[in-house]
Each structure stands twice: as C-alpha cells, then as structure tokens.
C-alpha cells in the first residue's frame, strides 16, 4: 500500500494513480538468488517528480538481510519512470513509503547455469568417496524432482 497523500486529495483519479503506482512497483520486484531461504519485511521511502522520475529512495526499515534490503532498493530504481500523477495534484514532488515483503523461497528455479553449479557442488562433495549405484540413483531421483518437465 502506498501512503503519502493527504485524505482530501483522495479522489477516484488519485486513487487510480496510486493503484497504478503500486502495481507498477510490484512488477519490478525480484527475489535475489543469494537470499534463498531468507524472508523479511522492508520499508522504503522514495520521492518522485511530476514526470515520474525517481528523485531519491532510502531504506526506512530493514529486513535484517543485506541482499533483501538491496533488492528492495533496487526494485524502486527499476520502477523508474513511474506513472505520472494526475493534473489535479499540484505538488512538484511526491513522497511514498512502501512496505516490501519477501517470502522465503524454496529451491532456486532450474536453469542450465544453476543445474551445472548444483551438479558441480554434488560432484565435489562426493569426489573423495567411491561412487555407488545407490548414489547414482539418488542423484537421478533428485535431478528428476528438480527438472519436472525440463
């Protein structure tokens, strides 16, 4: 939810603009791969001008995770340019404070780079132990569960 404008400025047009802003911002959210298994809530304050240009942004409340905090700030940067405000709003700049929620994610999405990295990691782990049919069966089962439909 975006918060910033006084109650008297909450016309349907202004409310529709705020809804567009929130959707526009949400579309720019990316979960950082290095934060897998982490979760947190951040609050970011940002200021835009009449043309939708980002003037400033700052972290008001940390998630407790540096990668998630960086992702929250980067999300706001990626959202520029923002939808322009309706003409009935006369201010030159607009300030918003937004909560950004990061839910704990499971295993990373499967792609060739990740899969290669995972296989390399498994190979290093088992390099000092003799291979067995049981290990191959476990690896095949794990790959099959990860790749569902690859």
Short mmCIF file of C-alpha atoms in Angstrom, two decimals:
data_model
loop_
_atom_site.label_atom_id
_atom_site.label_comp_id
_atom_site.label_asym_id
_atom_site.label_seq_id
_atom_site.Cartn_x
_atom_site.Cartn_y
_atom_site.Cartn_z
CA UNK A 1 0.00 0.00 0.00
CA UNK A 2 1.32 3.42 -0.95
CA UNK A 3 0.96 6.14 1.65
CA UNK A 4 1.71 9.77 1.08
CA UNK A 5 -1.16 11.96 0.02
CA UNK A 6 -3.50 13.86 2.33
CA UNK A 7 -7.03 12.48 2.74
CA UNK A 8 -8.61 15.46 0.91
CA UNK A 9 -6.61 14.56 -2.21
CA UNK A 10 -8.04 11.04 -2.43
CA UNK A 11 -10.30 11.46 -5.47
CA UNK A 12 -11.04 8.50 -7.73
CA UNK A 13 -8.37 9.71 -10.18
CA UNK A 14 -5.75 10.00 -7.46
CA UNK A 15 -6.72 6.61 -6.03
CA UNK A 16 -6.45 5.06 -9.50
CA UNK A 17 -2.98 6.61 -9.91
CA UNK A 18 -1.87 5.21 -6.56
CA UNK A 19 -3.18 1.78 -7.59
CA UNK A 20 -1.21 2.02 -10.87
CA UNK A 21 1.90 3.08 -8.93
CA UNK A 22 1.59 0.10 -6.58
CA UNK A 23 1.12 -2.36 -9.46
CA UNK A 24 3.96 -0.77 -11.42
CA UNK A 25 6.28 -1.06 -8.42
CA UNK A 26 5.22 -4.64 -7.60
CA UNK A 27 6.01 -5.71 -11.17
CA UNK A 28 9.65 -4.74 -10.59
CA UNK A 29 10.15 -6.95 -7.53
CA UNK A 30 12.83 -9.62 -7.88
CA UNK A 31 13.97 -12.05 -5.21
CA UNK A 32 17.78 -12.14 -5.04
CA UNK A 33 19.11 -15.68 -5.59
CA UNK A 34 21.73 -15.24 -2.86
CA UNK A 35 18.90 -14.73 -0.33
CA UNK A 36 17.23 -18.12 -0.88
CA UNK A 37 15.81 -19.38 2.38
CA UNK A 38 15.55 -15.87 3.82
CA UNK A 39 12.45 -13.76 4.41
CA UNK A 40 11.75 -10.29 5.70
CA UNK A 41 9.77 -7.09 5.52
CA UNK A 42 11.39 -3.86 4.38
CA UNK A 43 10.06 -0.31 4.21
CA UNK A 44 11.36 2.02 1.56
CA UNK A 45 10.65 5.72 1.23
CA UNK A 46 11.01 7.24 -2.20
CA UNK A 47 10.34 10.57 -3.87
CA UNK A 48 9.32 11.09 -7.50
CA UNK A 49 8.74 14.25 -9.50
CA UNK A 50 5.80 15.17 -11.74
CA UNK A 51 7.31 13.37 -14.73
CA UNK A 52 7.69 10.10 -12.79
CA UNK A 53 11.46 10.47 -12.32
CA UNK A 54 12.92 8.97 -9.16
CA UNK A 55 14.45 11.75 -7.05
CA UNK A 56 15.54 9.72 -4.02
CA UNK A 57 14.99 6.48 -2.18
CA UNK A 58 16.04 5.17 1.21
CA UNK A 59 15.57 2.13 3.38
CA UNK A 60 13.41 3.07 6.39
CA UNK A 61 13.07 -0.42 7.85
CA UNK A 62 15.49 -3.29 7.23
CA UNK A 63 14.60 -6.91 6.58
CA UNK A 64 17.67 -7.92 8.54
CA UNK A 65 19.15 -9.38 5.36
CA UNK A 66 21.53 -7.22 3.28
CA UNK A 67 20.61 -8.97 -0.02
CA UNK A 68 16.88 -8.45 0.63
CA UNK A 69 17.43 -4.80 1.64
CA UNK A 70 19.41 -4.22 -1.57
CA UNK A 71 16.64 -5.92 -3.57
CA UNK A 72 14.03 -3.61 -2.03
CA UNK A 73 16.01 -0.51 -3.02
CA UNK A 74 16.78 -1.92 -6.48
CA UNK A 75 13.08 -2.61 -7.02
CA UNK A 76 12.32 1.10 -6.64
CA UNK A 77 15.15 2.02 -9.03
CA UNK A 78 13.89 -0.44 -11.67
CA UNK A 79 10.42 1.09 -11.45
CA UNK A 80 11.60 4.42 -12.90
CA UNK A 81 9.92 6.06 -14.73
CA UNK A 82 6.83 5.91 -12.55
CA UNK A 83 3.33 6.70 -13.85
CA UNK A 84 2.82 10.46 -13.91
CA UNK A 85 0.44 11.96 -11.35
CA UNK A 86 -2.97 13.28 -12.39
CA UNK A 87 -3.15 17.02 -13.18
CA UNK A 88 -5.35 17.70 -10.14
CA UNK A 89 -2.32 17.11 -7.93
CA UNK A 90 -0.28 20.31 -7.96
CA UNK A 91 2.82 19.29 -6.00
CA UNK A 92 6.21 19.19 -7.74
CA UNK A 93 7.30 16.03 -5.90
CA UNK A 94 5.55 13.10 -4.25
CA UNK A 95 6.85 11.03 -1.36
CA UNK A 96 5.76 7.46 -0.68
CA UNK A 97 6.60 4.91 1.98
CA UNK A 98 6.02 1.34 0.84
CA UNK A 99 6.26 -1.98 2.65
CA UNK A 100 8.03 -4.67 0.65
CA UNK A 101 7.52 -8.27 1.75
CA UNK A 102 9.93 -11.02 0.82
CA UNK A 103 8.69 -14.56 1.43
CA UNK A 104 11.11 -17.41 1.96
CA UNK A 105 11.61 -19.19 -1.33
CA UNK A 106 12.34 -22.85 -1.84
CA UNK A 107 14.96 -24.19 -4.21
CA UNK A 108 16.10 -21.85 -6.95
CA UNK A 109 14.46 -22.03 -10.35
CA UNK A 110 16.01 -24.59 -12.61
CA UNK A 111 18.12 -23.27 -15.43
CA UNK A 112 21.24 -24.60 -17.12
CA UNK A 113 23.63 -22.42 -15.12
CA UNK A 114 22.08 -23.36 -11.78
CA UNK A 115 21.89 -27.05 -12.70
CA UNK A 116 25.57 -27.11 -13.72
CA UNK A 117 26.51 -25.38 -10.47
CA UNK A 118 24.45 -27.84 -8.44
CA UNK A 119 25.97 -30.86 -10.22
CA UNK A 120 29.50 -29.44 -9.68
CA UNK A 121 28.75 -28.99 -5.99
CA UNK A 122 27.47 -32.56 -5.69
CA UNK A 123 30.50 -33.87 -7.59
CA UNK A 124 32.93 -32.04 -5.28
CA UNK A 125 31.09 -33.34 -2.24
CA UNK A 126 31.34 -36.94 -3.36
CA UNK A 127 34.78 -36.73 -5.04
CA UNK A 128 36.53 -38.37 -2.13
CA UNK A 129 34.08 -41.23 -1.73
CA UNK A 130 33.79 -44.14 -4.14
CA UNK A 131 30.73 -43.93 -6.39
CA UNK A 132 27.97 -46.43 -5.95
CA UNK A 133 24.79 -47.35 -7.77
CA UNK A 134 22.86 -46.05 -4.77
CA UNK A 135 24.48 -42.58 -5.14
CA UNK A 136 23.65 -42.54 -8.86
CA UNK A 137 20.05 -43.49 -8.12
CA UNK A 138 19.76 -40.69 -5.52
CA UNK A 139 21.26 -38.14 -7.91
CA UNK A 140 18.93 -39.22 -10.71
CA UNK A 141 15.93 -39.02 -8.39
CA UNK A 142 16.97 -35.53 -7.22
CA UNK A 143 17.52 -34.30 -10.78
CA UNK A 144 14.17 -35.76 -11.82
CA UNK A 145 12.36 -33.96 -8.96
CA UNK A 146 14.10 -30.68 -9.79
CA UNK A 147 13.61 -30.83 -13.53
CA UNK A 148 9.95 -31.83 -13.62
CA UNK A 149 9.27 -31.29 -17.27
CA UNK A 150 12.65 -29.76 -18.24
#
